[in-house]
Amino acid sequence: TLAEAEAALQAAGLVMQQGPNVEVEFGSDFDGKVSEQSPPPGTQVAPGETIIVSLGEAPAGVDVPDVVGLGDNEAQAQDRIEARGLVYEYDATLDQSVPFGDSRNGIAAAIDPVAGTLVAPGSTVRVGYFRQEESTVPDVIDRTLANAIADLEGAGLSANQLPACAPSTPGITGIGWQSIDPDTVVAPGTIIDIRIADYGASACPS
């Protein structure tokens, strides 16, 4: 401390003078304590010499905002974190799974460091989100029956074969119709009806 430094210097027959504070890292043990002196330790000086000491000064900490309790989406969480001079980072390892259609989908689920933690300006804050369990319907039109079933099951869906139908597009020799459009996001396990193309059968449903 400044008082301890002055006592030590006086005991050595020297005079202390306080110089300007010097910047130290956030959380440094030298914050508020002597972190520099001139001349440096071990220097031979005359009795009564003035020694200039400087205290360390760490930057003020920043509270990590509570984006989880506020139910922020990704854009809101990023804005709130960056507004405090912190660095936002999405971390998929912090994501939490929720059922398909859950209202929490896309809302902040976890933050590291936790909200309220005092950190240095410019620190990185990682956020994870609630992610609904979902599957994307593949395009199985014109695929063989076996391949269509494999594609659907590979996407976490179920296939249900219905009677053949005549597709509106000519030349299809495999699956001619599927009940849910490709790229549609659905719950895992959703049953997708499929029909083999047969131009001698009734027209496929629209």
C-alpha positions as CSV (number, residue, x, y, z in Angstrom):
1,T,0.0,0.0,0.0
2,L,1.0,3.6,-0.3
3,A,1.4,3.9,3.5
4,E,3.5,0.7,3.6
5,A,5.7,2.0,0.8
6,E,6.3,5.3,2.6
7,A,7.2,3.5,5.8
8,A,9.7,1.3,4.1
9,L,11.4,4.2,2.2
10,Q,11.6,6.3,5.4
11,A,13.2,3.4,7.2
12,A,15.8,3.3,4.5
13,G,16.4,7.0,4.9
14,L,14.7,7.9,1.6
15,V,11.8,10.3,0.7
16,M,8.7,9.1,-1.1
17,Q,6.9,11.1,-3.7
18,Q,3.6,9.9,-5.3
19,G,3.6,10.0,-9.1
20,P,0.7,9.6,-11.5
21,N,-1.3,6.3,-11.4
22,V,-0.5,3.7,-14.0
23,E,-3.0,1.4,-15.7
24,V,-3.1,-2.2,-14.7
25,E,-5.4,-5.0,-15.8
26,F,-8.9,-5.5,-14.4
27,G,-8.8,-7.6,-11.3
28,S,-5.0,-7.1,-10.9
29,D,-3.6,-7.4,-7.4
30,F,-1.8,-4.1,-8.0
31,D,-5.1,-2.1,-8.3
32,G,-4.8,0.6,-5.6
33,K,-1.3,-0.5,-4.6
34,V,2.2,0.5,-5.6
35,S,2.9,-1.0,-9.1
36,E,5.9,1.1,-10.2
37,Q,8.8,3.0,-8.6
38,S,11.6,5.1,-9.9
39,P,14.5,4.5,-9.5
40,P,13.7,0.7,-9.6
41,P,14.4,-1.7,-6.7
42,G,18.1,-2.4,-6.1
43,T,19.4,0.9,-7.4
44,Q,22.1,2.5,-5.3
45,V,21.1,6.0,-4.3
46,A,22.2,8.7,-1.8
47,P,20.5,9.0,1.6
48,G,17.6,11.4,1.4
49,E,17.0,10.6,-2.3
50,T,13.4,11.0,-3.5
51,I,11.7,7.8,-4.8
52,I,8.7,8.3,-7.0
53,V,6.0,5.6,-6.6
54,S,2.9,5.1,-8.6
55,L,-0.3,3.2,-7.7
56,G,-1.9,0.8,-10.1
57,E,-5.4,1.8,-11.4
58,A,-7.6,-0.9,-13.0
59,P,-10.5,-0.1,-15.2
60,A,-14.0,-0.2,-13.7
61,G,-15.8,-3.5,-14.1
62,V,-18.9,-4.1,-16.2
63,D,-21.9,-6.1,-15.1
64,V,-22.9,-8.9,-17.5
65,P,-26.5,-8.1,-18.5
66,D,-29.4,-10.5,-17.8
67,V,-30.5,-11.5,-21.3
68,V,-31.9,-14.8,-20.1
69,G,-34.3,-13.5,-17.5
70,L,-35.4,-10.8,-19.9
71,G,-36.2,-13.4,-22.6
72,D,-34.1,-11.8,-25.3
73,N,-33.8,-13.2,-28.7
74,E,-30.4,-13.3,-30.4
75,A,-30.5,-9.8,-31.8
76,Q,-31.7,-8.3,-28.5
77,A,-29.1,-10.2,-26.5
78,Q,-26.3,-9.1,-28.8
79,D,-27.4,-5.4,-28.7
80,R,-27.7,-5.5,-24.9
81,I,-24.3,-7.1,-24.4
82,E,-22.5,-4.8,-26.9
83,A,-24.2,-1.7,-25.4
84,R,-22.1,-2.4,-22.3
85,G,-18.8,-2.5,-24.1
86,L,-18.7,-6.3,-24.1
87,V,-18.1,-8.7,-26.9
88,Y,-21.1,-10.9,-27.9
89,E,-20.5,-14.5,-29.0
90,Y,-23.0,-17.2,-29.8
91,D,-22.0,-20.6,-28.3
92,A,-24.0,-23.6,-29.5
93,T,-22.8,-25.7,-26.6
94,L,-25.0,-23.5,-24.3
95,D,-28.1,-24.2,-26.4
96,Q,-31.0,-26.1,-24.8
97,S,-33.5,-28.3,-26.6
98,V,-37.2,-27.7,-26.3
99,P,-40.1,-29.5,-28.0
100,F,-41.2,-28.4,-31.5
101,G,-43.5,-25.4,-31.3
102,D,-42.3,-24.4,-27.8
103,S,-42.8,-20.6,-27.3
104,R,-39.2,-20.4,-25.9
105,N,-37.7,-21.3,-29.2
106,G,-35.0,-18.7,-30.1
107,I,-34.9,-17.1,-26.7
108,A,-31.7,-16.9,-24.6
109,A,-31.3,-20.0,-22.4
110,A,-27.9,-19.6,-20.9
111,I,-25.1,-17.0,-20.6
112,D,-21.4,-17.3,-19.6
113,P,-20.3,-15.5,-17.4
114,V,-23.6,-15.5,-15.6
115,A,-25.7,-12.3,-15.4
116,G,-24.4,-9.9,-12.8
117,T,-20.8,-11.0,-13.0
118,L,-18.4,-8.1,-12.9
119,V,-16.0,-8.4,-15.8
120,A,-13.4,-6.3,-17.6
121,P,-14.5,-4.0,-20.4
122,G,-14.2,-5.7,-23.7
123,S,-14.7,-9.2,-22.2
124,T,-16.4,-11.9,-24.3
125,V,-19.9,-13.0,-23.2
126,R,-21.2,-16.2,-24.7
127,V,-24.9,-16.9,-25.1
128,G,-26.9,-20.1,-25.9
129,Y,-30.6,-20.3,-26.9
130,F,-33.6,-22.6,-26.6
131,R,-33.8,-24.5,-29.9
132,Q,-36.8,-26.5,-30.8
133,E,-36.4,-30.1,-31.9
134,E,-37.3,-30.0,-35.6
135,S,-36.8,-31.8,-38.9
136,T,-36.8,-30.4,-42.4
137,V,-38.8,-32.3,-45.0
138,P,-36.6,-33.6,-47.9
139,D,-37.7,-33.6,-51.5
140,V,-38.5,-37.2,-52.4
141,I,-40.3,-36.5,-55.7
142,D,-39.0,-38.9,-58.4
143,R,-37.1,-40.9,-55.8
144,T,-37.6,-44.7,-55.7
145,L,-39.8,-45.9,-52.9
146,A,-36.9,-47.3,-51.0
147,N,-34.8,-44.2,-51.3
148,A,-37.7,-41.9,-50.4
149,I,-38.3,-43.9,-47.2
150,A,-34.6,-43.8,-46.4
151,D,-34.5,-40.0,-47.0
152,L,-37.5,-39.4,-44.8
153,E,-36.3,-41.6,-42.0
154,G,-32.8,-40.1,-42.3
155,A,-34.4,-36.7,-41.6
156,G,-36.1,-38.1,-38.5
157,L,-39.5,-38.4,-40.2
158,S,-41.9,-41.3,-40.9
159,A,-43.1,-42.4,-44.4
160,N,-46.6,-43.6,-45.1
161,Q,-47.3,-45.0,-48.6
162,L,-50.7,-44.2,-50.0
163,P,-52.2,-45.5,-53.3
164,A,-50.5,-44.3,-56.5
165,C,-51.6,-41.2,-58.4
166,A,-50.9,-39.4,-61.6
167,P,-48.6,-36.3,-61.0
168,S,-49.1,-33.1,-63.0
169,T,-45.5,-33.2,-64.0
170,P,-44.8,-35.7,-66.9
171,G,-41.9,-38.2,-66.8
172,I,-41.8,-38.9,-63.1
173,T,-41.1,-42.6,-62.5
174,G,-40.6,-42.7,-58.7
175,I,-42.5,-40.9,-56.0
176,G,-45.0,-38.6,-57.6
177,W,-46.5,-36.9,-54.6
178,Q,-45.6,-36.0,-51.0
179,S,-48.0,-34.6,-48.5
180,I,-45.8,-31.9,-47.1
181,D,-43.7,-29.6,-49.3
182,P,-39.9,-30.0,-49.3
183,D,-37.9,-27.7,-46.9
184,T,-40.9,-27.4,-44.5
185,V,-39.8,-27.5,-40.9
186,V,-41.9,-30.0,-38.9
187,A,-41.7,-31.8,-35.6
188,P,-39.4,-34.9,-35.5
189,G,-41.4,-38.1,-36.2
190,T,-44.0,-36.3,-38.4
191,I,-45.6,-38.7,-40.8
192,I,-45.2,-37.8,-44.5
193,D,-47.6,-39.4,-46.9
194,I,-46.1,-40.4,-50.3
195,R,-47.6,-41.8,-53.5
196,I,-45.8,-43.6,-56.4
197,A,-46.3,-42.0,-59.8
198,D,-48.8,-43.9,-62.0
199,Y,-50.1,-42.0,-65.0
200,G,-53.0,-44.4,-65.4
201,A,-54.3,-43.6,-61.9
202,S,-56.3,-40.7,-60.6
203,A,-54.6,-37.3,-60.4
204,C,-52.5,-36.6,-57.4
205,P,-54.0,-34.2,-54.8
206,S,-53.1,-30.6,-55.3
